[in-house]
Coordinates of C-alpha atoms and ligand atoms in Angstrom, one line a residue:
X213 CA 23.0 -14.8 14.3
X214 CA 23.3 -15.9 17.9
X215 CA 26.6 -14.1 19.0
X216 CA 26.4 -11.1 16.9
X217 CA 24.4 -8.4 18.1
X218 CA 22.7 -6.7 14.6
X219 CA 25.3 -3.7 14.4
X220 CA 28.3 -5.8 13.8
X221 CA 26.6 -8.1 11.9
X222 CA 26.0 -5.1 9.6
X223 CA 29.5 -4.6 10.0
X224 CA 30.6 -8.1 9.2
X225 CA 28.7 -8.2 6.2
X226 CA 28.4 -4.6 4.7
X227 CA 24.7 -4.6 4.8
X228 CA 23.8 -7.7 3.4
X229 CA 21.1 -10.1 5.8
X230 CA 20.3 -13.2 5.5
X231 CA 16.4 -14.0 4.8
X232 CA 14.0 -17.1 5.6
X233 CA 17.3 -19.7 5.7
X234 CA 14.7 -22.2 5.3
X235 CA 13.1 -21.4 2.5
X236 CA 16.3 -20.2 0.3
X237 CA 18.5 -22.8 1.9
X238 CA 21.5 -20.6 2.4
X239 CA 23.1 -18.8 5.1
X240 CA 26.2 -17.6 4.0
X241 CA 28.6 -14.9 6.0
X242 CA 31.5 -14.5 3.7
X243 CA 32.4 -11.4 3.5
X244 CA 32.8 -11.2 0.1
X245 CA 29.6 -11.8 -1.3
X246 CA 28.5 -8.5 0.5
X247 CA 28.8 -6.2 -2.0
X248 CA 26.4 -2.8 -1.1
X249 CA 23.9 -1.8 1.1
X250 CA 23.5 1.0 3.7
X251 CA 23.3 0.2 7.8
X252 CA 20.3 1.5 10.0
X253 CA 20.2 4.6 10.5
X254 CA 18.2 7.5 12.3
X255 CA 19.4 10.6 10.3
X256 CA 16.5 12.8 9.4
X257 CA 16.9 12.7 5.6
X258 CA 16.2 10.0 2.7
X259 CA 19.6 8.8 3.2
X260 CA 20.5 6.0 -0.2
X261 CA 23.4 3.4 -0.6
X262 CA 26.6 4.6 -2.7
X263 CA 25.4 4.9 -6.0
X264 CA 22.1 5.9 -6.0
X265 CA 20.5 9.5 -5.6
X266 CA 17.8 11.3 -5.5
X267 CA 15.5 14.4 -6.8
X268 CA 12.5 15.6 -5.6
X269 CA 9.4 15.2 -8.4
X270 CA 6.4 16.2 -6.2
X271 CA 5.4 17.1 -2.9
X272 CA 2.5 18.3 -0.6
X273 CA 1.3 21.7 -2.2
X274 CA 3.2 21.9 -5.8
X275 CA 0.9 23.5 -8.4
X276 CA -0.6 21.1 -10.6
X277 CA -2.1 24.0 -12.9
X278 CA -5.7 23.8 -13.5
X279 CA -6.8 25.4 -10.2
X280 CA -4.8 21.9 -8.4
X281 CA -2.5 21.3 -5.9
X282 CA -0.7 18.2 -5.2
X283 CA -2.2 16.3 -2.1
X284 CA -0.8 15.1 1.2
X285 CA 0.6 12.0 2.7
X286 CA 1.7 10.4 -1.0
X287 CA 1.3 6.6 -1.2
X288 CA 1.1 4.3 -4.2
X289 CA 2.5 5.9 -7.3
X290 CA 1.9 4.0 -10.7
X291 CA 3.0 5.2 -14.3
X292 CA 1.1 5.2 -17.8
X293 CA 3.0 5.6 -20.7
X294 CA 1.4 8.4 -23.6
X295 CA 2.2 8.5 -26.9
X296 CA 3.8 11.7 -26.8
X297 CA 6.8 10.1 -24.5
X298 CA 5.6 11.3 -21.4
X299 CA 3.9 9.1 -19.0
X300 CA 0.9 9.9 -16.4
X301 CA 1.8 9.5 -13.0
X302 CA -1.0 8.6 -10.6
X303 CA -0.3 9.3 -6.9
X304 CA -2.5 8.5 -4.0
X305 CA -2.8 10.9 -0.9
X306 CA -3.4 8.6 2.1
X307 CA -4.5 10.8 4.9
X308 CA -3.9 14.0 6.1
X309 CA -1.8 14.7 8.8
X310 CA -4.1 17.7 10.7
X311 CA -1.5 19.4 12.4
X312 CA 0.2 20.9 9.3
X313 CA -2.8 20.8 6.7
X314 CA -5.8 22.0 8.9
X315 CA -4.3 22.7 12.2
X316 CA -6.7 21.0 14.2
X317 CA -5.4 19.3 17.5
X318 CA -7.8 16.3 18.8
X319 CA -9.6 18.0 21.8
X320 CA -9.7 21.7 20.5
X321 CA -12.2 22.9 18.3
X322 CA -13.2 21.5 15.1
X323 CA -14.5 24.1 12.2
X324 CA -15.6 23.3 8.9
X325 CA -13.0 24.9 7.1
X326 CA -10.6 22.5 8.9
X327 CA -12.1 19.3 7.5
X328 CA -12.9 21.0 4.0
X329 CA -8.9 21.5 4.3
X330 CA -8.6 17.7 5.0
X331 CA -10.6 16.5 2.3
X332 CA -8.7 18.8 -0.7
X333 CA -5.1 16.4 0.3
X334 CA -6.9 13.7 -0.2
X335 CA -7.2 11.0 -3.1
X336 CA -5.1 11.0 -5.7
X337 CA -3.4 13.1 -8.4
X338 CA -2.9 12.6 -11.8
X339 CA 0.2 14.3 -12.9
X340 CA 1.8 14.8 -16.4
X341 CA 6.0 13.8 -16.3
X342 CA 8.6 14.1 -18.6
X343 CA 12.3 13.5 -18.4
X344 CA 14.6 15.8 -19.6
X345 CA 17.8 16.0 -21.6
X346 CA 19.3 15.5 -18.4
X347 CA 17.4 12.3 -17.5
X348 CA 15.3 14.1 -14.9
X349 CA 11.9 13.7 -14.3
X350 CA 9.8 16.7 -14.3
X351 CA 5.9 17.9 -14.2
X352 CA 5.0 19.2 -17.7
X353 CA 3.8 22.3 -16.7
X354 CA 0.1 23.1 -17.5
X355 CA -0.8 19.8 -19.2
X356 CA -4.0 19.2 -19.4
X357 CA -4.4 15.8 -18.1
X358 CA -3.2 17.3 -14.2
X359 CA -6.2 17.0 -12.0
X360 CA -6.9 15.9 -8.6
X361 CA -9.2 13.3 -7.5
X362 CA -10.8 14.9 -3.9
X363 CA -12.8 13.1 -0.5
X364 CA -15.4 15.1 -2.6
X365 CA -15.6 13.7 -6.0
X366 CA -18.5 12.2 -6.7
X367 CA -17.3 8.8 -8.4
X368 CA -20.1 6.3 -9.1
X369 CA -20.9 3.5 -7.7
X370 CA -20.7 0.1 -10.1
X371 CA -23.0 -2.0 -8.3
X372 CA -26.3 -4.0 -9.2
X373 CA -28.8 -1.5 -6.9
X374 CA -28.3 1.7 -5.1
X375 CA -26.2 1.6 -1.6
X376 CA -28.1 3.9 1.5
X377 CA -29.9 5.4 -1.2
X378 CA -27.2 6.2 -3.9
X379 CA -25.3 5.0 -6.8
X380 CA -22.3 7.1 -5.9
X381 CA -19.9 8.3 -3.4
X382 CA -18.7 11.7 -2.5
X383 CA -15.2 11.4 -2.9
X384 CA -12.7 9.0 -2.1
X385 CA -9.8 8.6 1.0
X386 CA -7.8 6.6 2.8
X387 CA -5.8 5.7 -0.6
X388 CA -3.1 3.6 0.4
X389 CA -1.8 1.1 -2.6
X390 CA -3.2 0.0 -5.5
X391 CA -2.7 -1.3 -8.8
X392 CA -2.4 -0.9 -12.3
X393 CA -4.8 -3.1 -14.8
X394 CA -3.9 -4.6 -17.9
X395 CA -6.2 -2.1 -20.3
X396 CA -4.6 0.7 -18.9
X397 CA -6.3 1.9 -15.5
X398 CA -5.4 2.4 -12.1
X399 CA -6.7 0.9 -9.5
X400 CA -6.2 3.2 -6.2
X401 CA -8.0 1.6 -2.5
X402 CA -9.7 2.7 0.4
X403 CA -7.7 1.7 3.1
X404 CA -8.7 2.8 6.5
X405 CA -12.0 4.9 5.6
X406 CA -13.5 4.5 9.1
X407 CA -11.3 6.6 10.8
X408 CA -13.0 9.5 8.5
X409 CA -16.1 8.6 8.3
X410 CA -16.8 5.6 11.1
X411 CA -18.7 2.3 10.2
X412 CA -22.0 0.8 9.8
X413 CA -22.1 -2.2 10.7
X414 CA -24.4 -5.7 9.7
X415 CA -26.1 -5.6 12.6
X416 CA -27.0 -1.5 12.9
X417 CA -23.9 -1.0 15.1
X418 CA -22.4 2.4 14.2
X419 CA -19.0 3.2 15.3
X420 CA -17.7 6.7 15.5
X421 CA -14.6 8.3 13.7
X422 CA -11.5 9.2 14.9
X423 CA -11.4 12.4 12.9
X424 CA -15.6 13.7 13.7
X425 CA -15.8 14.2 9.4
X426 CA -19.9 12.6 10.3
X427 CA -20.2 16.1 12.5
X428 CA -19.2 18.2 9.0
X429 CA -20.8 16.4 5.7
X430 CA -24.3 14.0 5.7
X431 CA -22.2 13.4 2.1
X432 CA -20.1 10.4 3.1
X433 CA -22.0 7.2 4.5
X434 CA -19.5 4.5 5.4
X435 CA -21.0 2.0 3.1
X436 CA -19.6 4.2 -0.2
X437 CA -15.9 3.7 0.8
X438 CA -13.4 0.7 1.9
X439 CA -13.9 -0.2 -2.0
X440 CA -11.3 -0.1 -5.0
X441 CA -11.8 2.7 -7.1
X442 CA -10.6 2.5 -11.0
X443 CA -9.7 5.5 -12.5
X444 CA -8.9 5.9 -16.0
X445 CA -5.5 8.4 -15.9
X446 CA -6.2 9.6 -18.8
X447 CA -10.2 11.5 -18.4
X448 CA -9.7 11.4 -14.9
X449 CA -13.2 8.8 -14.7
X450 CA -13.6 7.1 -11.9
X451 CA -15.8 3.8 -10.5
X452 CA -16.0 2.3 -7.4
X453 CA -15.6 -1.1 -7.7
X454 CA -18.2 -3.2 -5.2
X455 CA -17.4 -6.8 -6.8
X456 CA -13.9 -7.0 -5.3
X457 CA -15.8 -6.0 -1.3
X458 CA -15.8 -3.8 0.8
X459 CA -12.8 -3.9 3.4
X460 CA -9.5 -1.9 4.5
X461 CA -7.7 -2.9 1.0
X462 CA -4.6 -2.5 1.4
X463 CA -3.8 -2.9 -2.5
X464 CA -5.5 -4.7 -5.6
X465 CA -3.1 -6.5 -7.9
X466 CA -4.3 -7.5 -10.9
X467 CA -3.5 -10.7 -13.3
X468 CA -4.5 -12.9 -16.5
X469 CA -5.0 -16.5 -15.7
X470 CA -3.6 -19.0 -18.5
X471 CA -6.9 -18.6 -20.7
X472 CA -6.6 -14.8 -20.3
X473 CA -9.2 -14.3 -17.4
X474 CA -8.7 -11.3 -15.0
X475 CA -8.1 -12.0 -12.1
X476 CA -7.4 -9.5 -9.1
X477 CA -5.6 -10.5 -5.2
X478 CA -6.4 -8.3 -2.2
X479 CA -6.1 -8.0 1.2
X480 CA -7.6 -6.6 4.2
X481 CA -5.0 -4.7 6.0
X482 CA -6.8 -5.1 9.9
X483 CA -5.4 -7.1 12.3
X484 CA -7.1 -10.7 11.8
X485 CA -8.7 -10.0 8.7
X486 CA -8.4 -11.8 5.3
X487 CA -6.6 -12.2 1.8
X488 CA -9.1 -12.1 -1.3
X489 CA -9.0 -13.2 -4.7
X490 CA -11.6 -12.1 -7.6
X491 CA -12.2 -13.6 -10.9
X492 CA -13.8 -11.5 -13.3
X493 CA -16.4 -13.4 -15.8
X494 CA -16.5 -9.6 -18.3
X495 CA -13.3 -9.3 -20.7
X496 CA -11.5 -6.4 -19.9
X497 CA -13.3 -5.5 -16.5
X498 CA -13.5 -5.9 -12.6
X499 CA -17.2 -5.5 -12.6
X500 CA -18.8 -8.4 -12.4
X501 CA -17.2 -11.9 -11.4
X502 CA -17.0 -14.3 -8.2
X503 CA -15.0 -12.8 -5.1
X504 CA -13.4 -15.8 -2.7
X505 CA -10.9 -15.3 0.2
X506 CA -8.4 -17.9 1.3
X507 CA -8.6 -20.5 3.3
X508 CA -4.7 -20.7 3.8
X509 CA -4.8 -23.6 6.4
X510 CA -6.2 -26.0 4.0
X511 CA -4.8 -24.1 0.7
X512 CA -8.6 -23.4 -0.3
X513 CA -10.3 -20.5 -2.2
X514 CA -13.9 -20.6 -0.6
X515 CA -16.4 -18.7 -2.5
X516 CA -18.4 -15.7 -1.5
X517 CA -21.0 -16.5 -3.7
X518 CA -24.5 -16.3 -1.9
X519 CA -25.8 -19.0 -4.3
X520 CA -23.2 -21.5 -3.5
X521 CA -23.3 -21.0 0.5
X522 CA -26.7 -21.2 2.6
X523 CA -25.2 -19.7 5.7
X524 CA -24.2 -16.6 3.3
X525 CA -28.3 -17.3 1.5
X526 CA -29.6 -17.4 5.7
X527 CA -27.5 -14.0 6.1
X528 CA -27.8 -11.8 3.8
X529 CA -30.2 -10.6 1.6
X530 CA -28.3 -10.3 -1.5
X531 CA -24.4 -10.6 -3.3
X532 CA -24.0 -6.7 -2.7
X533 CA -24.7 -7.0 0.9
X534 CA -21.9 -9.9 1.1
X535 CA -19.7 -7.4 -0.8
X536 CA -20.5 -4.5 2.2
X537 CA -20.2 -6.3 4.7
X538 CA -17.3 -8.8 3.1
X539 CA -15.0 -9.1 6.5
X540 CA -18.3 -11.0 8.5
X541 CA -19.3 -13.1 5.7
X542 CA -15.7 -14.3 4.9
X543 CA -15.2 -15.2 9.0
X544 CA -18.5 -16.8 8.4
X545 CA -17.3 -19.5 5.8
X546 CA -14.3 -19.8 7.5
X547 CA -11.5 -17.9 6.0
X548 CA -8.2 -17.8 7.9
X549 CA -7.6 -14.9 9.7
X550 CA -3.9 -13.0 9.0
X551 CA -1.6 -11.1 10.5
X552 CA -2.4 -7.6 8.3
X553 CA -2.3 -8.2 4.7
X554 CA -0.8 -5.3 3.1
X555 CA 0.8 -5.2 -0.3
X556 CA 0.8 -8.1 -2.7
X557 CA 2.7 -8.6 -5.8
X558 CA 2.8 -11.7 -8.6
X559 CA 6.2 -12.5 -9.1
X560 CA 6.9 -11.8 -13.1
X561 CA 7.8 -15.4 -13.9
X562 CA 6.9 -17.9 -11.7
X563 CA 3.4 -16.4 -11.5
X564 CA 3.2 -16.8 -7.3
X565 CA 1.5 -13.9 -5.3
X566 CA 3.6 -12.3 -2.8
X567 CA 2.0 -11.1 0.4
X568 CA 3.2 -8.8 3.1
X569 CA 2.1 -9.7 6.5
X570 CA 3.1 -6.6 8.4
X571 CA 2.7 -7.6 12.3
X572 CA 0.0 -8.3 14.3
X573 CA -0.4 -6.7 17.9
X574 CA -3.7 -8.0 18.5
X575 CA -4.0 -12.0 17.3
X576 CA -6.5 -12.8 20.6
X577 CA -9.0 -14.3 18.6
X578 CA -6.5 -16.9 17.4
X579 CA -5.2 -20.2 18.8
X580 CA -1.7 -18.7 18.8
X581 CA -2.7 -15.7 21.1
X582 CA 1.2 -14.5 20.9
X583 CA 1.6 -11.3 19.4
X584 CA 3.6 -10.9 15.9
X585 CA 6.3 -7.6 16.1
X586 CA 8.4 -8.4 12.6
X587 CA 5.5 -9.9 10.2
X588 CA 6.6 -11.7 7.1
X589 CA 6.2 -12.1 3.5
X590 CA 3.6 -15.2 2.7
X591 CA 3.9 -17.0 -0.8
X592 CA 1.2 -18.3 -1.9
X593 CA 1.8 -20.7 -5.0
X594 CA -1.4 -21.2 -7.1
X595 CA -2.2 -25.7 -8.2
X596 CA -0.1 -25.9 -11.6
X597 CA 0.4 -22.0 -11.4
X598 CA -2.7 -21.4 -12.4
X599 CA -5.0 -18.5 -10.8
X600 CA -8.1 -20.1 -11.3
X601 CA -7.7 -23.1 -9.8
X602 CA -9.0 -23.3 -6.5
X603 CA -6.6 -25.0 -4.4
X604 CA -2.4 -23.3 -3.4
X605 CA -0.1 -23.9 -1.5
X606 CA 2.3 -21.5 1.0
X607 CA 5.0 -20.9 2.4
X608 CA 7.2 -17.9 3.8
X609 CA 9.5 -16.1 2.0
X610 CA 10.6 -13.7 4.1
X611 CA 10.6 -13.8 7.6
X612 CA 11.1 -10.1 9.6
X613 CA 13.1 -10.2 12.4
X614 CA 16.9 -9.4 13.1
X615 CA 18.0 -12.2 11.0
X616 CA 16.3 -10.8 7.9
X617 CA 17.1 -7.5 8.9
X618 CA 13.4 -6.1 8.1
X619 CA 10.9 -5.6 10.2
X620 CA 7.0 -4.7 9.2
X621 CA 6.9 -5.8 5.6
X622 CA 4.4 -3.3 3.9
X623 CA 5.3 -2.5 0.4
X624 CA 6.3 -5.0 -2.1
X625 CA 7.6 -4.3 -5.9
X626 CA 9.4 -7.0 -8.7
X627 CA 12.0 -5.8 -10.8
X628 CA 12.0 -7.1 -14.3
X629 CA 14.4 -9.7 -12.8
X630 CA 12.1 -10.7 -10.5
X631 CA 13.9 -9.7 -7.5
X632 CA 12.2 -8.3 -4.5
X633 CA 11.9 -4.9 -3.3
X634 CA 10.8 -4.1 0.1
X635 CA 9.4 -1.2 2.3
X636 CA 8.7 -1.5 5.8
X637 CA 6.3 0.0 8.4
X638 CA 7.2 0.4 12.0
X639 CA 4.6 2.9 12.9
X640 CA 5.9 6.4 14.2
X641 CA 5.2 5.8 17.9
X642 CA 7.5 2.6 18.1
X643 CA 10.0 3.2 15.6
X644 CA 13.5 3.6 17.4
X645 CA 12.0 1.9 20.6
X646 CA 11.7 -1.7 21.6
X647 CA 11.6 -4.5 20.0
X648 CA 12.4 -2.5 17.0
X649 CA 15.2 -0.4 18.3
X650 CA 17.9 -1.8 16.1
X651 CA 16.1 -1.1 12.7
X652 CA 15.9 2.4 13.3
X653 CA 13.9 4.6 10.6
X654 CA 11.9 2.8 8.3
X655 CA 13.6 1.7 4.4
X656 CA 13.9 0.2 1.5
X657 CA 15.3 -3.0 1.1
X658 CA 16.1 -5.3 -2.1
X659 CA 16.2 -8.9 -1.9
X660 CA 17.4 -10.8 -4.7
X661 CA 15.3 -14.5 -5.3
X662 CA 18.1 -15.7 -7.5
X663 CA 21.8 -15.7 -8.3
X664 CA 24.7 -15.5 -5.3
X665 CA 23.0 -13.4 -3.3
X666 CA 19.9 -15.1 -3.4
X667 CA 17.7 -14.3 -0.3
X668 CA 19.7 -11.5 1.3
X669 CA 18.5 -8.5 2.1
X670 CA 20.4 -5.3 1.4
X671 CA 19.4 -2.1 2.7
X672 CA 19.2 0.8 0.1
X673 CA 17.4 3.2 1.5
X674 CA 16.7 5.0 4.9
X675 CA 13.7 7.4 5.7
X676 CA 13.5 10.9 7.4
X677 CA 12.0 10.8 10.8
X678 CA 8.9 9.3 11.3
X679 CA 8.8 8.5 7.6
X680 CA 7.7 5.2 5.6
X681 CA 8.6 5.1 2.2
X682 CA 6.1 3.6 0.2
X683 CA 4.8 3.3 -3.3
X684 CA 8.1 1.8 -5.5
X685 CA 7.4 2.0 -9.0
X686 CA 10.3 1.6 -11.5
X687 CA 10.5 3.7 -15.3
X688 CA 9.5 1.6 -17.9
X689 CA 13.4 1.6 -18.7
X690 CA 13.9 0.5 -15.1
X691 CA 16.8 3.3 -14.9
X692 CA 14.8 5.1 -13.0
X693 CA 12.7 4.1 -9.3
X694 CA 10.0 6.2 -7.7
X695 CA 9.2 6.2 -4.4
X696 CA 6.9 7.6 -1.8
X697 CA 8.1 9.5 1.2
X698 CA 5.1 9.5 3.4
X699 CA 4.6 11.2 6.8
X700 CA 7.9 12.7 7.8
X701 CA 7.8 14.3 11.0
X702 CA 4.1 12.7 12.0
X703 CA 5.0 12.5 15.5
X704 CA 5.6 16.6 15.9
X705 CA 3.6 17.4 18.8
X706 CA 3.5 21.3 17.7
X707 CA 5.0 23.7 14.8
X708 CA 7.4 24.7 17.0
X709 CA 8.3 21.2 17.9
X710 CA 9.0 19.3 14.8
X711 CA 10.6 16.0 14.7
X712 CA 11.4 16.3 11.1
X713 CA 12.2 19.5 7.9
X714 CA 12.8 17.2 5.4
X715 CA 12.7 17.7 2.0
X716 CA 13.7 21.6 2.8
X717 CA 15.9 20.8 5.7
X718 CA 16.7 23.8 8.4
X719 CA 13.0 24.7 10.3
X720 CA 11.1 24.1 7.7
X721 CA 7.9 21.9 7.9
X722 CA 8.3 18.6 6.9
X723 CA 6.4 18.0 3.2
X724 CA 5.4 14.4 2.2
X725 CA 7.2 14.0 -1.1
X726 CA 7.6 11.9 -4.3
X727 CA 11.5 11.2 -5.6
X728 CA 13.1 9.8 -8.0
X729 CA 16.0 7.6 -7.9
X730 CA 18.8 6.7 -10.4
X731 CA 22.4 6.0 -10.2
X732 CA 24.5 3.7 -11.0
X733 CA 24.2 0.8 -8.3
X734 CA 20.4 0.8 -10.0
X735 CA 21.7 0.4 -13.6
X736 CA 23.9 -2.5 -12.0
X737 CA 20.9 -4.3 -9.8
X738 CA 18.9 -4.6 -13.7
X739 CA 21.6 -6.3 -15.1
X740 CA 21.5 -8.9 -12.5
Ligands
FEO247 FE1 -1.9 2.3 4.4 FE2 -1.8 -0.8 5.2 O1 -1.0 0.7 4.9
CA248 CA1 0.8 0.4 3.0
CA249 CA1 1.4 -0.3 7.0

């Protein structure tokens, strides 16, 4: 795409981009294999390609019955079918944007009731839905599995000894994605806890947080969160997880090697940080098993096992203290440091883990000191696809940039075709700016791995201002796609001065929001 600037390229081909040329072995710019897609846009409003639409399901304050209220910033969604027909949603609630939940401004004065407000938006809900005769989607009202998961539930911790004096944590935060195990449970991760709480470091560093929780609640040590937490939709029971370490986790995916072992794939969504892989040894349970983090340079799984490494013996003083402090033992064995792992999904056939790499503004501690804008999505293809061996190979599958027409890879979904479905991440304060001026607001983006179209990407969706759409979970039926509209209007400086008022539209306050999707262009995508 030398002589085309991106806009008439859309143009040219009706929304379709090409993606990694290399790796699919196709650039093709006939006209008439574009067939859909939207172009950037900046709009303020979720705006969809022709034949798609969408309803709201839940956003930032709907009653929940029970006493609950829906939290903010939604992330991951997942979906558990009942018996009954209706199916649990879990949702997690990221962060809390203070300006319209607690109306603290950094600087000014920080009260008590403020954070308290803060911690209620937090975590997760659990949410009865139903569709209708109409095919809609809707909360069935006053069921009694709704509840909310809080930065002050006490959740245990399952670990082999007590951690700073306690086996639990009060409450859980910084949810970003997660994952859905094969017995039934969800799997929702602590992302960027230290910006509530700070960090403790190895070596008695502390750092401070960026949101002073430390000055409100002696409650929330930094060593009871950057875990995965399992929560069983159903009771509402919750575990941290301390096997799978302790890190900004982006996401835990979870699979079944050939034998039928678990096996779960995480990253560790900080600039030069790691991608993980844990193999349970329990039937059935994350627990207890052998944590190891790649070694993509030389295709290696090196283990984190304190037994089978004696700088990791000379270090620590036991496997839970690896787990805590998993990001300095990893850089101690040598794992290879990426460019922000953030979602990572197992392709439904060919069994190879998919990894977004969202960008990397800060890569001075590697050889290649130049800074990554567009990210990309890293495939990682297990020895004779199977997830216990120790040895892959990878490769790129996408590459961001113009050509691909994505930029900041973040959330990743398969459809039962296996094709790829993207969401990206500019952050707020860059979107619309340079380099990134020509992708405009964040989206959703399909990319099909086989057939005609076979590594273009389409743009389907567009996000309101400021917005990243996350969390893309299909119906069990596939006729029906969730998604996440997180932080629309983040960058309003004041009430007054709101950069977005979507869902309501006119001046109202912007309201992070779950949708569903259907049409007919969806119906026509699962049929391949
Ligand atoms: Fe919460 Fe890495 O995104
Ligand atoms: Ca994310
Ligand atoms: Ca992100």
């Amino acid at each position: 795409m030398k002589n085309l600037d991106r806009r008439s390229f859309v143009k040219f081909m009706g929304g379709a981009f090409a993606v990694a040329p290399g790796i699919f072995g196709l650039i093709s710019c006939q006209r008439s294999e574009a067939s859909f897609g939207i172009s950037p846009t900046n709009l303020d409003n979720l705006v969809l390609a022709d034949g798609l639409d969408y309803k709201l399901l839940l956003k930032w304050g709907d009653d929940l019955g029970n006493g609950e209220s829906f939290g903010f910033n939604n992330d991951y969604t997942a979906l558990v079918p009942l018996e009954n027909g209706s199916s649990l949603m879990w949702v997690n609630h990221e962060y809390a944007d203070p300006l319209f939940v607690s109306g603290y401004r950094r600087g000014g004065p920080r009260t008590l009731k403020q954070v308290d407000k803060e911690m209620y938006a937090l975590g997760g809900s659990i949410v009865e839905i139903k569709q209708d005769k109409s095919g809609d989607w809707k909360q069935v009202e006053n069921s009694k599995y709704n509840r909310r998961l809080t930065a002050k539930t006490k959740i245990p911790l399952a670990a082999p000894r007590k951690i700073a004096g306690k086996d639990f944590g009060v409450g859980t935060f910084g949810n970003c994605a997660g994952g859905v195990t094969p017995w039934g449970t969800i799997l929702t991760c602590e992302e960027n806890y230290d910006a509530f709480v700070g960090e403790l470091h190895h070596d008695g560093r502390k750092e401070s947080s960026r949101l002073g929780w430390e000055n409100f609640s002696k409650d929330h040590h930094p060593h009871h969160y950057g875990w995965v937490v399992e929560v069983n939709p159903r009771t509402g029971e919750s575990k941290k997880l301390t096997s799978i370490g302790r890190y900004a986790h982006e996401c835990c995916t979870v699979t079944r090697s050939k034998d039928g072992t678990v096996v779960a794939y995480s990253g560790d969504d900080r600039a030069n940080e790691f991608i993980y892989k844990f193999v349970s040894s329990k039937k059935d349970s994350l627990e207890v098993g052998e944590l190891f983090v790649a070694d993509i340079i030389n295709g290696k799984w090196l283990s984190l096992d304190i037994n089978k490494n004696k700088i990791l013996k000379s270090t620590f003083k036991d496997q839970l203290e690896i787990q805590i402090h998993c990001r300095k033992a990893a850089r101690l064995i040598g794992a290879t440091p990426c460019d922000r792992p953030e979602d990572i999904e197992i392709h439904p056939t060919s069994g190879e883990v998919f990894v977004a790499l969202t960008n990397n503004y800060n890569r001075k501690d590697l050889k290649n000191s130049k800074n990554n804008f567009f990210g990309k999505v890293l495939k990682i293809s297990p020895e004779n696809g199977d997830h216990l061996s120790m040895n892959f190979s990878s490769s790129d599958a996408v590459i961001g940039g113009e050509e691909s027409g994505i930029a900041c890879p973040d959330n990743l979904a398969f459809d039962k075709l296996g094709n790829l479905w993207v969401t990206n991440d500019i952050s707020g304060s860059l979107m619309n700016k340079p380099p990134y001026e020509k992708f405009k607001n964040n989206g959703l983006y399909y990319i099909p791995l086989s057939g005609k179209n076979a590594g273009k990407t389409f743009q389907v969706a567009s996000a309101p201002n400021d917005a990243e759409l996350t969390g893309v979970t299909f119906s069990e039926d596939y006729k029906t796609l969730f998604l996440s509209v997180q932080h629309p209007g983040e960058k309003s400086k004041s009430m007054d001065k709101l950069t977005s008022n979507w869902p309501d539209g006119g001046n109202s306050i912007p309201r992070p929001s779950v949708v569903q999707i259907r049409g007919e262009l969806l119906d026509k995508l699962m049929k391949g």
